[in-house]
mmCIF file of N, CA and C in Angstrom:
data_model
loop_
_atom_site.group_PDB
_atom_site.id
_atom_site.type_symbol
_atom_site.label_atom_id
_atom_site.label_comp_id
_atom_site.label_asym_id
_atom_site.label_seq_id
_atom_site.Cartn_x
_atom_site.Cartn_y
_atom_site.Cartn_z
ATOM 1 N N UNK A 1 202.714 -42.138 -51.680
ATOM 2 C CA UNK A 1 203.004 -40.718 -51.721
ATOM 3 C C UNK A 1 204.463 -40.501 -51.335
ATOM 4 N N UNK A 2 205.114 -39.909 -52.237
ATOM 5 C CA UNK A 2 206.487 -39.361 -51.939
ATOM 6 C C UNK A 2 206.402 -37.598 -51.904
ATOM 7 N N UNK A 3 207.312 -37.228 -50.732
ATOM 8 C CA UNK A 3 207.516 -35.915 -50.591
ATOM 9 C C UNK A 3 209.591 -35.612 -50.885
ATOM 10 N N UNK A 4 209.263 -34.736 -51.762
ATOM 11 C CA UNK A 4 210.741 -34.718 -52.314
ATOM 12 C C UNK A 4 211.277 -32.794 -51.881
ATOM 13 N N UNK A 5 212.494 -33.169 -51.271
ATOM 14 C CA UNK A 5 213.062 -31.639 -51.042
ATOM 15 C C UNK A 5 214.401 -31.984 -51.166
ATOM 16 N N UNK A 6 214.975 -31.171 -51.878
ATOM 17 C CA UNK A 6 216.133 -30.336 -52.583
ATOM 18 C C UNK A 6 216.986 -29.572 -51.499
ATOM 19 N N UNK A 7 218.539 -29.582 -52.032
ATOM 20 C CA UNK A 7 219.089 -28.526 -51.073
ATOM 21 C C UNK A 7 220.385 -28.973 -51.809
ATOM 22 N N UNK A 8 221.199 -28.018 -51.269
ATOM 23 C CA UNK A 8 222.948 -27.704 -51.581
ATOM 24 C C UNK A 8 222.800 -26.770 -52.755
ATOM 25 N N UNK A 9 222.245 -26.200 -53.601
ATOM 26 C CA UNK A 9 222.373 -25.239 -54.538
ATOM 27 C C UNK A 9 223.249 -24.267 -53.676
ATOM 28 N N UNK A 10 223.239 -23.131 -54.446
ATOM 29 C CA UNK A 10 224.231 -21.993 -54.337
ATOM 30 C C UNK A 10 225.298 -21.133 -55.694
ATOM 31 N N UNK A 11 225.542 -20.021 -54.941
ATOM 32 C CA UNK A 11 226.344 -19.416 -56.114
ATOM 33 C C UNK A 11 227.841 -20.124 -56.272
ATOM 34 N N UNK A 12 228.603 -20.249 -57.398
ATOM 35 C CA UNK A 12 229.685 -20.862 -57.303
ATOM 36 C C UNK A 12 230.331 -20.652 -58.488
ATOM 37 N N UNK A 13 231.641 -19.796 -58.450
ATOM 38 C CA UNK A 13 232.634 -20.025 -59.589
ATOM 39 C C UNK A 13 232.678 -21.084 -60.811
ATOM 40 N N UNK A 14 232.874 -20.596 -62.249
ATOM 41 C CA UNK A 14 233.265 -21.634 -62.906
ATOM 42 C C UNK A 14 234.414 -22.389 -62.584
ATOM 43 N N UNK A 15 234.047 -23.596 -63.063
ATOM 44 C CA UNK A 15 235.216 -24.659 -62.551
ATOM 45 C C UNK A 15 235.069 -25.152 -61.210
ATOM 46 N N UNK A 16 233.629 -24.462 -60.685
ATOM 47 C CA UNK A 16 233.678 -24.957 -59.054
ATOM 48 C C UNK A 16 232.882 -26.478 -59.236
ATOM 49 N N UNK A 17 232.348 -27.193 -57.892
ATOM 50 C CA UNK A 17 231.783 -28.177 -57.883
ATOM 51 C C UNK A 17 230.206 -27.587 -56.595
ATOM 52 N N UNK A 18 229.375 -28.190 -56.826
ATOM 53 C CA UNK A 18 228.327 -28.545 -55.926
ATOM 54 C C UNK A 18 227.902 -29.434 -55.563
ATOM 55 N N UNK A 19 227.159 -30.319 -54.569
ATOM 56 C CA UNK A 19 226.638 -31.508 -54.173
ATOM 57 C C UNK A 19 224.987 -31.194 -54.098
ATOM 58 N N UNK A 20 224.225 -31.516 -55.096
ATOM 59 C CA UNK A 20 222.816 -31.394 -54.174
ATOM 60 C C UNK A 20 222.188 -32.610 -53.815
ATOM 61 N N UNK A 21 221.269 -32.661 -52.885
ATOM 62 C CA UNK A 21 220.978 -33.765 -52.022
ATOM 63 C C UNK A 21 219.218 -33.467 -52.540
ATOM 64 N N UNK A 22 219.289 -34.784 -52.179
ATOM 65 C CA UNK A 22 217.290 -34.754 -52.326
ATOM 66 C C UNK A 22 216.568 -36.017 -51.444
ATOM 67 N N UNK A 23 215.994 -35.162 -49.996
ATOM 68 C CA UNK A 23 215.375 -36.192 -49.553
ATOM 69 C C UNK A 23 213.941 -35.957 -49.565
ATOM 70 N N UNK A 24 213.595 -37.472 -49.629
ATOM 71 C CA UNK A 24 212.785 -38.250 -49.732
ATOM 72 C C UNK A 24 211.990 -38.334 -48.518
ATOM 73 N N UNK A 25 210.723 -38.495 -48.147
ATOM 74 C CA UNK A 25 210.200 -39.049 -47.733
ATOM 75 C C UNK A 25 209.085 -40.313 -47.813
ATOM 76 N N UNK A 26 208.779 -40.870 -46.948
ATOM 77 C CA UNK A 26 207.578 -42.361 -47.402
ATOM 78 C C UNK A 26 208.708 -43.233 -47.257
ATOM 79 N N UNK A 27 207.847 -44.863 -47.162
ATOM 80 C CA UNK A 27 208.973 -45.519 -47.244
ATOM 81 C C UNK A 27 208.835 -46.542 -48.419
ATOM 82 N N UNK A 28 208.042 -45.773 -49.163
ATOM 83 C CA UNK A 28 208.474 -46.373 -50.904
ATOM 84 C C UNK A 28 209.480 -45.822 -51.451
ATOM 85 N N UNK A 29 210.521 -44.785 -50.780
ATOM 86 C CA UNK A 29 211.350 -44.431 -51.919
ATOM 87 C C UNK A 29 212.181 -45.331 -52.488
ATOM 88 N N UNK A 30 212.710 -46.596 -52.504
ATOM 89 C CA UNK A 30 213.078 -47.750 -52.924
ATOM 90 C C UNK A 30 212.631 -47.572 -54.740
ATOM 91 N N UNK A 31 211.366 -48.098 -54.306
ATOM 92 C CA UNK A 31 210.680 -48.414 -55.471
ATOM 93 C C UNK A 31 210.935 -47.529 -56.545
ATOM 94 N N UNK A 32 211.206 -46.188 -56.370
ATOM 95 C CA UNK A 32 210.851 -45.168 -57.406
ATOM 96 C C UNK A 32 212.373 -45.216 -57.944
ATOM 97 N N UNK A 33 212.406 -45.064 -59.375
ATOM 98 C CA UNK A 33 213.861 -44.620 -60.384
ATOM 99 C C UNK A 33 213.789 -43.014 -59.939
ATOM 100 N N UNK A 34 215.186 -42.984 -59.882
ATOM 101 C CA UNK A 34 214.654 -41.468 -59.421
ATOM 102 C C UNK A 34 215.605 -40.620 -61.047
ATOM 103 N N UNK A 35 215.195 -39.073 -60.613
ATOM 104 C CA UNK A 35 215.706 -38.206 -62.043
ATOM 105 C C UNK A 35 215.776 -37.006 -61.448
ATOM 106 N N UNK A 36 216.913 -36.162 -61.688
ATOM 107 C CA UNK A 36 216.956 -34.569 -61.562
ATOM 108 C C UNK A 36 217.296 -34.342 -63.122
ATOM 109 N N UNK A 37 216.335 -32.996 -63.061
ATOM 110 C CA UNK A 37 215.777 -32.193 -63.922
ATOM 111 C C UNK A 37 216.267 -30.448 -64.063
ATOM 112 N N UNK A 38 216.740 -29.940 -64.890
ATOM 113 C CA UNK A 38 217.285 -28.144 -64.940
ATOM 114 C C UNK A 38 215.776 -27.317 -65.851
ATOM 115 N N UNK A 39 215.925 -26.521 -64.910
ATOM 116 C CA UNK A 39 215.004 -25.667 -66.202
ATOM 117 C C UNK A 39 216.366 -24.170 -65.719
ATOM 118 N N UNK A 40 216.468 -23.864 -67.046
ATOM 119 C CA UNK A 40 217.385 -22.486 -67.084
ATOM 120 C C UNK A 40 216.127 -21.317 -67.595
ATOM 121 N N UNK A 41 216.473 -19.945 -67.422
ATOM 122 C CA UNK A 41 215.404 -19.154 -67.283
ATOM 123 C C UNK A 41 214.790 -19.245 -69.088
ATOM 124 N N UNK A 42 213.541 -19.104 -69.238
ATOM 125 C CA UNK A 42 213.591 -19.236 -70.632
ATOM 126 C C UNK A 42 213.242 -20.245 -71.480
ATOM 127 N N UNK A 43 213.640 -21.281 -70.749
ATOM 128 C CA UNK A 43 213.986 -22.887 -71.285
ATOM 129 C C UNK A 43 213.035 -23.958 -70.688
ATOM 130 N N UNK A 44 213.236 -24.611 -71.407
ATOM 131 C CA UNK A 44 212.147 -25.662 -71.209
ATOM 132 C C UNK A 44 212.817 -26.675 -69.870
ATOM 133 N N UNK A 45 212.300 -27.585 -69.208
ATOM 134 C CA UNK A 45 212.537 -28.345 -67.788
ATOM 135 C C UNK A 45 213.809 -29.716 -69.094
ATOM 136 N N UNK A 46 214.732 -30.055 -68.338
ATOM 137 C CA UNK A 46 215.546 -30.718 -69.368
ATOM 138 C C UNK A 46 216.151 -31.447 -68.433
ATOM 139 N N UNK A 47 215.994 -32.992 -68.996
ATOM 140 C CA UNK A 47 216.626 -34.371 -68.540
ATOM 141 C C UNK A 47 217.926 -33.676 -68.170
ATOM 142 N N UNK A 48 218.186 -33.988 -66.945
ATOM 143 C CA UNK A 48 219.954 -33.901 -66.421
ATOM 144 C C UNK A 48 220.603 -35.778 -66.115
ATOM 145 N N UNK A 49 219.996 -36.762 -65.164
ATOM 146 C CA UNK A 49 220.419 -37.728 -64.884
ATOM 147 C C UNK A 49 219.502 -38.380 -64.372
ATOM 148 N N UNK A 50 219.420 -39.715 -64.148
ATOM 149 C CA UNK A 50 218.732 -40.737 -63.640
ATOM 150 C C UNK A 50 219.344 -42.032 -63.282
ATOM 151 N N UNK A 51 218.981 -42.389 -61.897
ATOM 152 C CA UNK A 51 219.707 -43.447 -61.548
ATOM 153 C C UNK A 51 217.925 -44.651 -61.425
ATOM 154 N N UNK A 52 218.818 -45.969 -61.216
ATOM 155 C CA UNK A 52 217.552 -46.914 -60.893
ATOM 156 C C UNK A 52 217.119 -47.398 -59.286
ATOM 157 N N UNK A 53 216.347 -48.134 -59.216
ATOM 158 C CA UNK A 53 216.005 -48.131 -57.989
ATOM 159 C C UNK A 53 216.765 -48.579 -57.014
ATOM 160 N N UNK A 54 217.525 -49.391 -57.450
ATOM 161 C CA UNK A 54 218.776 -49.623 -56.731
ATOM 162 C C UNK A 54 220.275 -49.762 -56.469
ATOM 163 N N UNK A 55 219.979 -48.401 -57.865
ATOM 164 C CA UNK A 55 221.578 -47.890 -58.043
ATOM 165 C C UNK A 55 222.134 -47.873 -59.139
ATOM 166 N N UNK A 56 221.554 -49.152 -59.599
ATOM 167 C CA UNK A 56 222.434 -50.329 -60.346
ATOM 168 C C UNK A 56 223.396 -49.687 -61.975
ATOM 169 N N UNK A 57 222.514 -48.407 -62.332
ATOM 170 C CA UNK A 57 222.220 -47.704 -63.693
ATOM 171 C C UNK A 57 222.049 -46.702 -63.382
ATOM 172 N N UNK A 58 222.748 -45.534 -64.252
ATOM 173 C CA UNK A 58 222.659 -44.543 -64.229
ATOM 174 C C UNK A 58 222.741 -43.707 -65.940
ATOM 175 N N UNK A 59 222.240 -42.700 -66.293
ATOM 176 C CA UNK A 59 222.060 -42.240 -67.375
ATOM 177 C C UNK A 59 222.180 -40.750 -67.177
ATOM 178 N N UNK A 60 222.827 -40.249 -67.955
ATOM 179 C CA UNK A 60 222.518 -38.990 -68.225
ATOM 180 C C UNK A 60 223.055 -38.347 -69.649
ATOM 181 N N UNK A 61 222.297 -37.035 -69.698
ATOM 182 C CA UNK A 61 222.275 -35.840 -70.571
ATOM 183 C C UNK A 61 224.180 -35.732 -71.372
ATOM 184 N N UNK A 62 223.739 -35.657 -72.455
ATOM 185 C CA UNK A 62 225.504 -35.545 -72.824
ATOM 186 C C UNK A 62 226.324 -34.629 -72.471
ATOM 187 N N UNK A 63 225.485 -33.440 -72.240
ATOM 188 C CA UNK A 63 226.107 -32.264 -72.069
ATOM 189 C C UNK A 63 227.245 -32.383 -70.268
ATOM 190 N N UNK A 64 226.449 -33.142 -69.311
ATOM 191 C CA UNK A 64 227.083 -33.283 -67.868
ATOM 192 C C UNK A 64 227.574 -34.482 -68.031
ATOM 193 N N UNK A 65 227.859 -35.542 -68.898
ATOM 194 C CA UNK A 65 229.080 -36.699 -68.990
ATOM 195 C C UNK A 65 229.739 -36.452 -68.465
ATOM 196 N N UNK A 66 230.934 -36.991 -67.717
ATOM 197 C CA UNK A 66 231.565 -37.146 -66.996
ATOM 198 C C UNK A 66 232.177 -35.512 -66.178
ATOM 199 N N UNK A 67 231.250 -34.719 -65.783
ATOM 200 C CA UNK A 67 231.380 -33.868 -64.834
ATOM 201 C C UNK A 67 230.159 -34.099 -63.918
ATOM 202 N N UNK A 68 228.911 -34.299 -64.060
ATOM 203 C CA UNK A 68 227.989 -34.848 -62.819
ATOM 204 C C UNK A 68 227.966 -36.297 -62.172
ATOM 205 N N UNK A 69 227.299 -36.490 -61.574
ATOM 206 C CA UNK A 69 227.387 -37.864 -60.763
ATOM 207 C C UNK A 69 225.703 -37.916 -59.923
ATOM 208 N N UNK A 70 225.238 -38.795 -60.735
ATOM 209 C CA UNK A 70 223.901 -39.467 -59.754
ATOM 210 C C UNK A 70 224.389 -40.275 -58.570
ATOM 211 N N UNK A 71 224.043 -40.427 -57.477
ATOM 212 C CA UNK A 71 223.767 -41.798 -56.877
ATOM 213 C C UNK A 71 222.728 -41.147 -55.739
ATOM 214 N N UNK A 72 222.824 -42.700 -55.040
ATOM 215 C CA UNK A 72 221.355 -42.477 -53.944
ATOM 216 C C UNK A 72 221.824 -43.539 -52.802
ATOM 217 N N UNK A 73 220.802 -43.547 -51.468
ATOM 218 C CA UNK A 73 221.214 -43.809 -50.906
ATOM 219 C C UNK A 73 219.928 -44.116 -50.224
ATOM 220 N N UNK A 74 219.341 -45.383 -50.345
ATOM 221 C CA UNK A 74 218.014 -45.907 -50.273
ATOM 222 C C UNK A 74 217.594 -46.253 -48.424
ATOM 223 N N UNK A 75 218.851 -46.563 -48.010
ATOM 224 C CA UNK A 75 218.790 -46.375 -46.044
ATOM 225 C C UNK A 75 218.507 -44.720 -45.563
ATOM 226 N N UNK A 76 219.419 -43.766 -46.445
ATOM 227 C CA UNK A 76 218.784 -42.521 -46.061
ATOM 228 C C UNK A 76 217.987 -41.685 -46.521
ATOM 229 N N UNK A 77 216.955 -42.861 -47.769
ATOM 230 C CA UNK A 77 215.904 -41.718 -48.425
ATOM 231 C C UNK A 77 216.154 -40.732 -49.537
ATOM 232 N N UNK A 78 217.609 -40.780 -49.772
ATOM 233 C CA UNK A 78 218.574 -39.249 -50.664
ATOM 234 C C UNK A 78 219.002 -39.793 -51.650
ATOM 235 N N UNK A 79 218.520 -38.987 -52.655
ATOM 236 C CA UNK A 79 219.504 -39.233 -53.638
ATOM 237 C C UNK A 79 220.067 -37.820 -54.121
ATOM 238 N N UNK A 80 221.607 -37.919 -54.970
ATOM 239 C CA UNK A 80 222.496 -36.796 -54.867
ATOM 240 C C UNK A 80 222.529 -36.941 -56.154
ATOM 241 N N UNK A 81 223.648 -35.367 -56.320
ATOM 242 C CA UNK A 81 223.653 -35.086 -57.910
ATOM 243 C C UNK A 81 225.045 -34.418 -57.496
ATOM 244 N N UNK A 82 226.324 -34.855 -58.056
ATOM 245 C CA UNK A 82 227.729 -34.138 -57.796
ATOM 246 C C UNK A 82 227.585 -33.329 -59.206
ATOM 247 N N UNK A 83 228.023 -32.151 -59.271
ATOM 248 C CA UNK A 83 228.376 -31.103 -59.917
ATOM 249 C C UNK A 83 229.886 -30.880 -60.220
ATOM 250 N N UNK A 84 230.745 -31.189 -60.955
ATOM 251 C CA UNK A 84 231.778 -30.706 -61.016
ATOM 252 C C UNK A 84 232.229 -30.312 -62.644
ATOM 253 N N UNK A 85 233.164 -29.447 -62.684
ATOM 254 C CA UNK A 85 233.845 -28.760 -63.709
ATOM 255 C C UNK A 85 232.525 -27.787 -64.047
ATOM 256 N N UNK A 86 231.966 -26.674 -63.028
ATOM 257 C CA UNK A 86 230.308 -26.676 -63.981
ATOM 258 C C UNK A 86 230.802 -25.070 -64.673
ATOM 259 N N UNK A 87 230.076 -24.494 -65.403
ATOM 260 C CA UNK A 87 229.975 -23.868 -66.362
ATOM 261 C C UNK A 87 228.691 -22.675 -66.285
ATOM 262 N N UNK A 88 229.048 -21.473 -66.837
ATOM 263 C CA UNK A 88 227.907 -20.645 -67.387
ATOM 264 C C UNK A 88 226.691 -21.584 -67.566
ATOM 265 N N UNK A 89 226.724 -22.176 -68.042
ATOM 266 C CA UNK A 89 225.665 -23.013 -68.938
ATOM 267 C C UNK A 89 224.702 -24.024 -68.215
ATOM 268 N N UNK A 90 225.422 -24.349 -66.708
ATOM 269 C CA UNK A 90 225.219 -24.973 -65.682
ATOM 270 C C UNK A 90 223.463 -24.210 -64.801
ATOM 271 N N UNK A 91 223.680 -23.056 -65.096
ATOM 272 C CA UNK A 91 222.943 -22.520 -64.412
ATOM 273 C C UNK A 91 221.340 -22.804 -64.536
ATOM 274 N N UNK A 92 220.669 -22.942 -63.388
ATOM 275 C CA UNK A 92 219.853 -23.587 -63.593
ATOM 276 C C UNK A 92 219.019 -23.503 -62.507
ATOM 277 N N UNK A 93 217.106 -23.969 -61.971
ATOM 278 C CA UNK A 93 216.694 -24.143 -61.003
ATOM 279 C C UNK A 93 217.109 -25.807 -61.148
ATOM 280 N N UNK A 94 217.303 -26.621 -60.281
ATOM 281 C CA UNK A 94 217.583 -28.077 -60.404
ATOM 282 C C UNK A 94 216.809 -28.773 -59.267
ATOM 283 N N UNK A 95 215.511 -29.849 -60.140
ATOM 284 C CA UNK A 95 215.039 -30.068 -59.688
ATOM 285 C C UNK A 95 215.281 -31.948 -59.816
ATOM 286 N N UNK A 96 214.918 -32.386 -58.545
ATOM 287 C CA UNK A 96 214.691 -34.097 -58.457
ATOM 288 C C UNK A 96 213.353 -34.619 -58.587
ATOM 289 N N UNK A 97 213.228 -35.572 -59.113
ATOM 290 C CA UNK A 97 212.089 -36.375 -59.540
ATOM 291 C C UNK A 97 211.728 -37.817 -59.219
ATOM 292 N N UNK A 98 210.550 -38.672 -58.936
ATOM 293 C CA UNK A 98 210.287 -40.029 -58.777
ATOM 294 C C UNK A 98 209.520 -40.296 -59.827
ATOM 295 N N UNK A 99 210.205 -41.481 -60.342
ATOM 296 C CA UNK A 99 209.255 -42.027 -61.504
ATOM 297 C C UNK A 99 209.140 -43.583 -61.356
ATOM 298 N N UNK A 100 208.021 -44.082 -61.806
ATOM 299 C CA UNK A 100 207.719 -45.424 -61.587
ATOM 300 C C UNK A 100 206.888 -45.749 -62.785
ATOM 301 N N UNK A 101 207.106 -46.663 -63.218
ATOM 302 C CA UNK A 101 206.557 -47.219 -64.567
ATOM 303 C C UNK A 101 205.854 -48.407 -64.585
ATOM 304 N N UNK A 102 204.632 -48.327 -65.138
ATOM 305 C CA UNK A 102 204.426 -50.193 -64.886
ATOM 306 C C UNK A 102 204.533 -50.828 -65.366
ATOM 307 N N UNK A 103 205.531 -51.240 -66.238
ATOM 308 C CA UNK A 103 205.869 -51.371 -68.078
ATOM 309 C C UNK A 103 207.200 -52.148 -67.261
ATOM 310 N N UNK A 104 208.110 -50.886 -66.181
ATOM 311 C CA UNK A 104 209.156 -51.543 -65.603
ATOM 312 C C UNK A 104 209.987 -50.762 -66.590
ATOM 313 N N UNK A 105 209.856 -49.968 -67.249
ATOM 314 C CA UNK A 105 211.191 -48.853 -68.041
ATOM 315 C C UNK A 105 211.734 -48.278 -66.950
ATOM 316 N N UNK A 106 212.944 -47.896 -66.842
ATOM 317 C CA UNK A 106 213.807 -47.566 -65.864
ATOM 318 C C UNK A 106 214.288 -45.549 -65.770
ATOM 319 N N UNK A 107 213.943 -45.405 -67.350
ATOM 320 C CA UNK A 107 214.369 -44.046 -67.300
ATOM 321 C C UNK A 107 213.786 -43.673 -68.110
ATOM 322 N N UNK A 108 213.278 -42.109 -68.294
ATOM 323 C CA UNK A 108 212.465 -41.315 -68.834
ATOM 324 C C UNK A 108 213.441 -39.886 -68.817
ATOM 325 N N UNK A 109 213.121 -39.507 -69.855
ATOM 326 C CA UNK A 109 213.757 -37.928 -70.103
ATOM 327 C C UNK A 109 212.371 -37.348 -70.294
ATOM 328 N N UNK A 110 210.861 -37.817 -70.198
ATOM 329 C CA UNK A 110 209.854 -36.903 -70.457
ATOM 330 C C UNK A 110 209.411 -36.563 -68.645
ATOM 331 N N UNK A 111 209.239 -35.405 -68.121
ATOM 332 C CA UNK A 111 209.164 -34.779 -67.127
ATOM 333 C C UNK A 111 207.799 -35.332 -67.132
ATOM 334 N N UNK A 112 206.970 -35.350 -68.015
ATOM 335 C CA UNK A 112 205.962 -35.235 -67.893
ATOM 336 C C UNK A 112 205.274 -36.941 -66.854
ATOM 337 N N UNK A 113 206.354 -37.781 -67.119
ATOM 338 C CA UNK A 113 205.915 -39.297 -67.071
ATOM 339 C C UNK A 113 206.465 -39.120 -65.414
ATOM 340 N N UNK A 114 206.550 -38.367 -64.779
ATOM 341 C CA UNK A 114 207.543 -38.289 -63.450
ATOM 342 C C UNK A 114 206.527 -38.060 -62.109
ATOM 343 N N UNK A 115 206.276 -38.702 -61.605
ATOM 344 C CA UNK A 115 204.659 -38.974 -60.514
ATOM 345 C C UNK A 115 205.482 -37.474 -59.042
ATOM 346 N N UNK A 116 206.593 -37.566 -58.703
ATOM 347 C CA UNK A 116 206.339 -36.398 -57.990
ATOM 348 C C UNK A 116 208.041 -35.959 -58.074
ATOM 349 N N UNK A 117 207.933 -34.471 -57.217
ATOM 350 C CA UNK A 117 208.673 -33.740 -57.909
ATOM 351 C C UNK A 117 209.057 -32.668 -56.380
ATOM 352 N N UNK A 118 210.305 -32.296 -56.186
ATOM 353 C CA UNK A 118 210.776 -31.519 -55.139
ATOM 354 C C UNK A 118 210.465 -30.001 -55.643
ATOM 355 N N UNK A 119 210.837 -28.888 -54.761
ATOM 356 C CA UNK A 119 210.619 -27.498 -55.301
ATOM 357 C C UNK A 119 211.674 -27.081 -56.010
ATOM 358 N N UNK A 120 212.511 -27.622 -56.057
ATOM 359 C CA UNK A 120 213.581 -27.432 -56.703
ATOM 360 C C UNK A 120 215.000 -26.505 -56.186
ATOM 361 N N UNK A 121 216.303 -26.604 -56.379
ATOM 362 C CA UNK A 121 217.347 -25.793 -55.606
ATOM 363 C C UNK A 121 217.847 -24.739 -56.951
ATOM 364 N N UNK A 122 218.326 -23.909 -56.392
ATOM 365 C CA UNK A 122 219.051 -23.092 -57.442
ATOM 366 C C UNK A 122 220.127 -23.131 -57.689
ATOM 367 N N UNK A 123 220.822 -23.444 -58.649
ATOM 368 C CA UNK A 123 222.294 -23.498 -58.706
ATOM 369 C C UNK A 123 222.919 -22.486 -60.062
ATOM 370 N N UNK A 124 223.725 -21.057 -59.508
ATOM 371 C CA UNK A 124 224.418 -20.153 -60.501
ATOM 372 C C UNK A 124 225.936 -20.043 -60.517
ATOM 373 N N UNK A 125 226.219 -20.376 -61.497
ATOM 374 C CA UNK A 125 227.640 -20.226 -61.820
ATOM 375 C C UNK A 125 228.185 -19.155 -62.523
ATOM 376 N N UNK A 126 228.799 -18.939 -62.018
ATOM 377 C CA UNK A 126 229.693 -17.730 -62.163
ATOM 378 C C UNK A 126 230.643 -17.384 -62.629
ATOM 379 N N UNK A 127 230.966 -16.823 -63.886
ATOM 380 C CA UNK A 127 232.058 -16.295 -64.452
ATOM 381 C C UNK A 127 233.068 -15.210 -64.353
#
C-alpha cells in the first residue's frame, strides 16, 4: 500500500516556474515507476511525465519537453515535478501516480494501469 500527497501548486504568472513535490508513504516506494498526471477543467486526466524506479529514465508528454523536470528521491519517499517557462495551457489539477507492472514495462501514459494515486495539487497560470 502506497499513500501519495501532493503539494507546491499555486497561482503563478506566465513564464513563472513551480516545484511540486509528492510524498510517499510505505516503504515500497522504491519499487513503484512513478507518473504525474494533469486533468485541465473539461479534459480528460493526461500523461505529463514519468520517471523509473530508480531514476534512471525519464519520459514525458511533448508538450512540457524541456520546460518540466521529473526526478525523485527514493531516501525521502518524493518524487518532484519542476515547472518552468509554464503557460495558459499549463493549467491544471496535477496529480502523481505509482505504477508497477509485472511484465516489468517502465512507463504507461494509460492512468488507468496506475495502482495508486495522490489528491492531486492545483496549479494556475496566469496571464
Amino acid at each position: 500500500q502506497v499513500q501519495l500527497v501532493e503539494s507546491g501548486g499555486g497561482l503563478v504568472l506566465a513564464g513563472g516556474s513551480l516545484r511540486l513535490s509528492c510524498a510517499a508513504s510505505g516503504r515500497t516506494f522504491s519499487w513503484y515507476n512513478m507518473g504525474w498526471f494533469r486533468q485541465a477543467p473539461g479534459k480528460e486526466r493526461e500523461f505529463v511525465a514519468g520517471i523509473t524506479t530508480n531514476g534512471g529514465r525519464t519520459l514525458y508528454t511533448d508538450s512540457v519537453k524541456g520546460r518540466f523536470t521529473i526526478s525523485r528521491d527514493n531516501a525521502k519517499n518524493t518524487v518532484y515535478l519542476q515547472l518552468n517557462s509554464l503557460n495558459s495551457e499549463d493549467t491544471a489539477v496535477y496529480y502523481c501516480a505509482a505504477f508497477w507492472n509485472a511484465a516489468g514495462r517502465q512507463f504507461s501514459g494509460n492512468a488507468a494501469e496506475y495502482n495508486y494515486w495522490g489528491q492531486g495539487t492545483q496549479v494556475t497560470v496566469s496571464s
